[in-house]
Amino acid sequence: MNRAHLWAVLSGVVALYSLSSCTTNQTAVIPPLPKVEAHVISGDMVPRRTIASTTDDSLLEAEFQQILASEDVEKETRAYVDRIVRVFYRTQGLLDDYDAKLDEISKQTNVSETALQTDDSYARLISAWTVREQTLEKIRYFYSRALEVEMQRGNDSKVARELQDRALLVNHAFRNALLSASNSTNRLAKQELLESIIEVNREFHDSQAAQDGKDIATSKRTEALSRILEKQVIRDPAEMQKFYERNAKQLKRETENARKDVEIAAEMEKLVPDMKRHLSEQFEQRSPQAVGTIKPGIGHLGMMNGFEFPAGVWALTYDDGPHPLYTTRDLANLQAAGIKATFFWLANNVSRMHSIVHAAQEAGMTLGNHSYSHPQLTKLGPAGLTHEIDDAMKVDIEAGYTPKFFRCPYGACGSQSSLVRQRIANLGMISVTWNVDSLDWQDKNPASVYARVKKQMAVQKRGIILFHDIHPQSVVASKMLMADFTAGQKTGRYRTVTIDQALKELNSAEGMKK
Amino acid sequence: MKLIVLIAALVGMVGCSSSDKKVDASKSAPVALMSHTLSASEVSAKYSILELNSAANLLKVIVDQAGSKPSTDKGSDLIGCPLTGKQAGTMTMPLKALIDGQMKNETDAYTADPKNYANEKGFETCFSNCACGVLGDVVDAASESAMPAGAATRLHSRNKQRLSLKAKHQTAAESLACARKQAWFCTSDLKAYLEKEAKENAAEN
């Protein structure tokens, strides 16, 4: 046994001794409790909540009052705390279990983050987490209410005194139940539980200080409990790791028990369908790939925003051109870097610059429609939309390409029922937005534009990057990014695609891969 | 990654689980907002291009300040009204539309009298309000052939060079300093308008 172990054992012994002596004293001061029928204590008699809480759940209050009014307060409290602690511990086991399972799924099939979200394990992981959080809240609520009732002052009626006595018994049983549970090897899983009780004690003292008074006996007991619990909390990550290793077998056994726990299973079964539905809704909004073929239409499948790409895949896009100087430079830079990008151009410019259109086509770039003259389409009527979308398409066709993609100026396509989206879909085009915005129109400093894009890329992990090929700073900033892409493609960190390529891959049987 | 996914999901879940009261509140908000929100033309008439640009710089700074993970995008309290990077990002586009909408008039005013326009808008001190960029755009869009003959052309060329140089060297610290001065934005009609537009224009609606 090393020195640390010795100290741990000694601390435990001292803690237990302190507890037992404290318990004896408490028992001695508790007046004999008269036998009171459950209905004698009603909700109206119990003082209202004063200690801060994250919930105001009437069910929790009902549970508390039921125990407070029960014939054997200590026994009921003990059973309540034991049950809660067990659920709390076992859901931690389930969390570890599902977490490991998700890891396995991720390794085996190399699935994307979004696909991972639709997996059943994920919904179960969140459900287990929710059960655990609810349990934590239950114990916080129960304990803080018992403290409140125990320390109530200024009311010397018989009922009030009875309530105080009962609350004292509740707290006495609570401490015993909690401490005996926290001394087991399961204590690692109950770190949060212990810290939460310490926090309730702290709040209790704060509320007393605010009321300019102090219940000395209650105060001493809560302080003593905090001191003992503080020793149980393992704060050093290395020590925690050691604890895991030392108790691996038992923890595994407990996880098995968690899987078989009927009460937890029942709680989780109630939650899983909601969690799955919620995740599925999120998934549907974010990833057309998972729910069907992307094709022109007013729904989610009629648009691409980059979230549907696998991590590491990027589409570089440029709006508002062609520009005689800057588009030409962008094209030269892209060709030098061996990268293909997508351009959303204004028909107004396209009509005057056919040579740039041809150069871009020859270089293998994807060309999309960005309206005729860049108005806010949602502010236009049918005639305006005809000019800005239909006529623009005609200009593109005259220039030599039929756009399959449309990007709304200012990203303003409107809701699914908007005329804009209907018109785009009717012309057989898919709406394309972005998830990384260079804000190059608001920033003339290329280094700053580049830094912004890189930062957003780090957050988004995949997607569609928006530049404008009408600004000099965009030429420089996107060239800097191209250098990263070139290097990243060699190491497998990045892959660049055009929107057309992305669409084909997303709609293919194999799906899009990094 | 697991942690990020979990936190993101939990954040979503919290929003979901406490749905009833929150949904009610959010339903009533747009109604109140709609009745007081100005139209695009009213906003455009009320705010100058320099004010719009100041707001755009502010939103850009907030976007840049957003956390390195979606879950840490808690909102910037730069000017006293917290805005998340995501909120700021969605407001930039309708703001760009307002700026673009004023650009032609500004360019016409500059073309008609470059010297006076430069004095009026403070070309020389544009870095103090981070306006060199937008003023540079005004000047860039101007047609030399439409300007008064003679000195205007030389002045125009100098304006272009100076504004471009100043804008190009605007630092993040300068942007931040400019952004800090925009407390007016919090309670402005402009903010209300941009919020409404961002919501209406969102393709995800």
Short mmCIF file of N, CA and C in Angstrom, two decimals, chain A residues 395-477:
data_model
loop_
_atom_site.label_atom_id
_atom_site.label_comp_id
_atom_site.label_asym_id
_atom_site.label_seq_id
_atom_site.Cartn_x
_atom_site.Cartn_y
_atom_site.Cartn_z
N VAL A 395 -29.61 34.33 -70.69
CA VAL A 395 -28.31 34.94 -70.97
C VAL A 395 -27.19 33.91 -70.78
N ASP A 396 -27.30 33.11 -69.72
CA ASP A 396 -26.29 32.09 -69.45
C ASP A 396 -26.25 31.07 -70.60
N ILE A 397 -27.43 30.69 -71.06
CA ILE A 397 -27.49 29.70 -72.16
C ILE A 397 -26.85 30.28 -73.42
N GLU A 398 -27.15 31.55 -73.65
CA GLU A 398 -26.54 32.21 -74.82
C GLU A 398 -25.02 32.23 -74.72
N ALA A 399 -24.55 32.36 -73.47
CA ALA A 399 -23.10 32.43 -73.26
C ALA A 399 -22.46 31.04 -73.34
N GLY A 400 -23.28 30.00 -73.34
CA GLY A 400 -22.71 28.66 -73.54
C GLY A 400 -22.90 27.67 -72.40
N TYR A 401 -23.65 28.04 -71.38
CA TYR A 401 -23.88 27.06 -70.30
C TYR A 401 -25.31 27.16 -69.76
N THR A 402 -25.82 26.00 -69.35
CA THR A 402 -27.16 25.96 -68.74
C THR A 402 -26.97 25.73 -67.25
N PRO A 403 -27.23 26.75 -66.45
CA PRO A 403 -26.95 26.60 -65.00
C PRO A 403 -27.88 25.59 -64.32
N LYS A 404 -27.28 24.71 -63.52
CA LYS A 404 -28.06 23.76 -62.72
C LYS A 404 -28.22 24.27 -61.30
N PHE A 405 -27.49 25.35 -61.00
CA PHE A 405 -27.48 25.84 -59.62
C PHE A 405 -27.78 27.34 -59.59
N PHE A 406 -28.46 27.74 -58.53
CA PHE A 406 -28.79 29.16 -58.37
C PHE A 406 -28.43 29.60 -56.96
N ARG A 407 -27.80 30.74 -56.85
CA ARG A 407 -27.55 31.30 -55.52
C ARG A 407 -28.30 32.62 -55.41
N CYS A 408 -29.18 32.72 -54.45
CA CYS A 408 -29.96 33.94 -54.28
C CYS A 408 -29.07 35.09 -53.80
N PRO A 409 -29.19 36.25 -54.43
CA PRO A 409 -28.44 37.41 -53.93
C PRO A 409 -28.77 37.66 -52.46
N TYR A 410 -27.78 37.97 -51.70
CA TYR A 410 -27.89 38.20 -50.24
C TYR A 410 -28.43 36.96 -49.51
N GLY A 411 -28.34 35.83 -50.15
CA GLY A 411 -28.82 34.59 -49.52
C GLY A 411 -30.31 34.60 -49.26
N ALA A 412 -31.03 35.53 -49.90
CA ALA A 412 -32.45 35.71 -49.60
C ALA A 412 -33.32 34.99 -50.62
N CYS A 413 -33.63 33.73 -50.30
CA CYS A 413 -34.51 32.95 -51.17
C CYS A 413 -35.93 32.91 -50.61
N GLY A 414 -36.08 33.29 -49.36
CA GLY A 414 -37.40 33.25 -48.73
C GLY A 414 -37.75 31.87 -48.22
N SER A 415 -38.97 31.74 -47.77
CA SER A 415 -39.42 30.48 -47.18
C SER A 415 -39.72 29.46 -48.29
N GLN A 416 -40.07 28.27 -47.87
CA GLN A 416 -40.34 27.21 -48.84
C GLN A 416 -41.50 27.57 -49.76
N SER A 417 -42.41 28.40 -49.27
CA SER A 417 -43.57 28.75 -50.10
C SER A 417 -43.30 30.00 -50.95
N SER A 418 -42.09 30.53 -50.88
CA SER A 418 -41.85 31.78 -51.59
C SER A 418 -41.82 31.57 -53.10
N LEU A 419 -42.20 32.63 -53.79
CA LEU A 419 -42.18 32.60 -55.26
C LEU A 419 -40.78 32.36 -55.78
N VAL A 420 -39.81 32.89 -55.04
CA VAL A 420 -38.42 32.79 -55.48
C VAL A 420 -38.00 31.32 -55.57
N ARG A 421 -38.26 30.60 -54.52
CA ARG A 421 -37.84 29.19 -54.51
C ARG A 421 -38.62 28.36 -55.51
N GLN A 422 -39.89 28.72 -55.67
CA GLN A 422 -40.69 28.01 -56.67
C GLN A 422 -40.14 28.24 -58.08
N ARG A 423 -39.77 29.50 -58.35
CA ARG A 423 -39.26 29.84 -59.68
C ARG A 423 -37.94 29.12 -59.96
N ILE A 424 -37.08 29.10 -58.96
CA ILE A 424 -35.77 28.44 -59.13
C ILE A 424 -35.99 26.95 -59.42
N ALA A 425 -36.89 26.34 -58.65
CA ALA A 425 -37.16 24.91 -58.83
C ALA A 425 -37.81 24.63 -60.18
N ASN A 426 -38.74 25.51 -60.57
CA ASN A 426 -39.43 25.31 -61.85
C ASN A 426 -38.46 25.34 -63.04
N LEU A 427 -37.38 26.11 -62.88
CA LEU A 427 -36.39 26.19 -63.96
C LEU A 427 -35.35 25.07 -63.85
N GLY A 428 -35.57 24.14 -62.94
CA GLY A 428 -34.69 22.97 -62.82
C GLY A 428 -33.39 23.25 -62.10
N MET A 429 -33.36 24.29 -61.29
CA MET A 429 -32.10 24.62 -60.58
C MET A 429 -32.21 24.28 -59.09
N ILE A 430 -31.06 24.00 -58.51
CA ILE A 430 -30.97 23.73 -57.08
C ILE A 430 -30.40 24.98 -56.41
N SER A 431 -30.98 25.38 -55.30
CA SER A 431 -30.46 26.55 -54.57
C SER A 431 -29.21 26.17 -53.80
N VAL A 432 -28.25 27.04 -53.85
CA VAL A 432 -26.99 26.76 -53.13
C VAL A 432 -26.70 27.93 -52.19
N THR A 433 -26.54 27.63 -50.92
CA THR A 433 -26.13 28.69 -49.98
C THR A 433 -24.69 28.41 -49.55
N TRP A 434 -24.33 28.75 -48.34
CA TRP A 434 -22.96 28.55 -47.88
C TRP A 434 -22.98 28.37 -46.37
N ASN A 435 -21.91 27.87 -45.82
CA ASN A 435 -21.81 27.81 -44.36
C ASN A 435 -20.51 28.45 -43.85
N VAL A 436 -19.69 28.94 -44.77
CA VAL A 436 -18.52 29.72 -44.39
C VAL A 436 -18.54 31.01 -45.21
N ASP A 437 -18.62 32.14 -44.51
CA ASP A 437 -18.73 33.43 -45.19
C ASP A 437 -17.45 34.23 -44.96
N SER A 438 -16.76 34.53 -46.03
CA SER A 438 -15.49 35.28 -45.90
C SER A 438 -15.71 36.73 -45.50
N LEU A 439 -16.92 37.24 -45.69
CA LEU A 439 -17.25 38.66 -45.46
C LEU A 439 -16.23 39.55 -46.18
N ASP A 440 -15.79 39.09 -47.34
CA ASP A 440 -14.75 39.83 -48.09
C ASP A 440 -15.25 41.17 -48.60
N TRP A 441 -16.55 41.38 -48.66
CA TRP A 441 -17.08 42.68 -49.08
C TRP A 441 -16.93 43.72 -47.98
N GLN A 442 -16.74 43.27 -46.75
CA GLN A 442 -16.66 44.19 -45.62
C GLN A 442 -15.22 44.30 -45.10
N ASP A 443 -14.29 43.70 -45.76
CA ASP A 443 -12.94 43.62 -45.23
C ASP A 443 -11.94 43.64 -46.39
N LYS A 444 -11.17 44.70 -46.44
CA LYS A 444 -10.23 44.83 -47.57
C LYS A 444 -8.87 44.22 -47.27
N ASN A 445 -8.72 43.72 -46.06
CA ASN A 445 -7.43 43.16 -45.65
C ASN A 445 -7.41 41.65 -45.95
N PRO A 446 -6.63 41.22 -46.96
CA PRO A 446 -6.68 39.80 -47.37
C PRO A 446 -6.31 38.83 -46.24
N ALA A 447 -5.34 39.23 -45.42
CA ALA A 447 -4.91 38.33 -44.34
C ALA A 447 -6.05 38.11 -43.35
N SER A 448 -6.78 39.18 -43.09
CA SER A 448 -7.89 39.09 -42.15
C SER A 448 -9.05 38.27 -42.75
N VAL A 449 -9.27 38.41 -44.05
CA VAL A 449 -10.32 37.61 -44.72
C VAL A 449 -9.95 36.13 -44.65
N TYR A 450 -8.71 35.86 -44.94
CA TYR A 450 -8.22 34.46 -44.90
C TYR A 450 -8.36 33.87 -43.49
N ALA A 451 -7.97 34.67 -42.49
CA ALA A 451 -8.05 34.19 -41.10
C ALA A 451 -9.50 33.89 -40.71
N ARG A 452 -10.41 34.73 -41.18
CA ARG A 452 -11.83 34.54 -40.86
C ARG A 452 -12.33 33.21 -41.46
N VAL A 453 -11.97 33.00 -42.72
CA VAL A 453 -12.41 31.76 -43.38
C VAL A 453 -11.84 30.55 -42.66
N LYS A 454 -10.57 30.60 -42.31
CA LYS A 454 -9.94 29.46 -41.63
C LYS A 454 -10.61 29.17 -40.28
N LYS A 455 -10.95 30.24 -39.59
CA LYS A 455 -11.57 30.06 -38.28
C LYS A 455 -12.95 29.40 -38.43
N GLN A 456 -13.70 29.88 -39.41
CA GLN A 456 -15.02 29.29 -39.63
C GLN A 456 -14.91 27.85 -40.13
N MET A 457 -13.90 27.59 -40.92
CA MET A 457 -13.69 26.21 -41.41
C MET A 457 -13.40 25.27 -40.23
N ALA A 458 -12.65 25.78 -39.27
CA ALA A 458 -12.33 24.94 -38.11
C ALA A 458 -13.60 24.58 -37.33
N VAL A 459 -14.57 25.49 -37.36
CA VAL A 459 -15.83 25.22 -36.66
C VAL A 459 -16.71 24.28 -37.47
N GLN A 460 -16.83 24.58 -38.76
CA GLN A 460 -17.80 23.84 -39.60
C GLN A 460 -17.29 22.48 -40.07
N LYS A 461 -16.00 22.34 -40.21
CA LYS A 461 -15.37 21.06 -40.61
C LYS A 461 -15.57 20.67 -42.08
N ARG A 462 -16.62 21.10 -42.71
CA ARG A 462 -16.89 20.80 -44.11
C ARG A 462 -17.82 21.89 -44.62
N GLY A 463 -17.92 21.99 -45.98
CA GLY A 463 -18.94 22.91 -46.44
C GLY A 463 -18.61 23.73 -47.66
N ILE A 464 -19.38 24.81 -47.79
CA ILE A 464 -19.31 25.67 -48.96
C ILE A 464 -18.81 27.05 -48.52
N ILE A 465 -17.75 27.50 -49.14
CA ILE A 465 -17.11 28.76 -48.75
C ILE A 465 -17.50 29.86 -49.73
N LEU A 466 -17.89 30.99 -49.20
CA LEU A 466 -18.34 32.11 -50.04
C LEU A 466 -17.26 33.19 -50.16
N PHE A 467 -16.84 33.44 -51.42
CA PHE A 467 -16.01 34.60 -51.75
C PHE A 467 -16.74 35.39 -52.84
N HIS A 468 -16.21 36.54 -53.18
CA HIS A 468 -16.74 37.31 -54.31
C HIS A 468 -15.59 37.58 -55.27
N ASP A 469 -15.81 37.28 -56.56
CA ASP A 469 -14.70 37.46 -57.51
C ASP A 469 -14.72 38.86 -58.12
N ILE A 470 -15.07 39.84 -57.29
CA ILE A 470 -15.07 41.23 -57.76
C ILE A 470 -14.20 42.11 -56.87
N HIS A 471 -13.45 41.50 -55.95
CA HIS A 471 -12.62 42.29 -55.03
C HIS A 471 -11.16 41.81 -55.08
N PRO A 472 -10.23 42.74 -55.03
CA PRO A 472 -8.81 42.32 -55.03
C PRO A 472 -8.44 41.51 -53.79
N GLN A 473 -9.01 41.87 -52.62
CA GLN A 473 -8.66 41.15 -51.40
C GLN A 473 -9.10 39.69 -51.45
N SER A 474 -10.18 39.45 -52.21
CA SER A 474 -10.69 38.08 -52.32
C SER A 474 -9.74 37.22 -53.15
N VAL A 475 -9.13 37.85 -54.14
CA VAL A 475 -8.16 37.12 -54.98
C VAL A 475 -7.01 36.63 -54.10
N VAL A 476 -6.49 37.53 -53.26
CA VAL A 476 -5.33 37.18 -52.42
C VAL A 476 -5.73 36.17 -51.34
N ALA A 477 -6.84 36.47 -50.68
CA ALA A 477 -7.26 35.59 -49.57
C ALA A 477 -7.57 34.18 -50.07
#
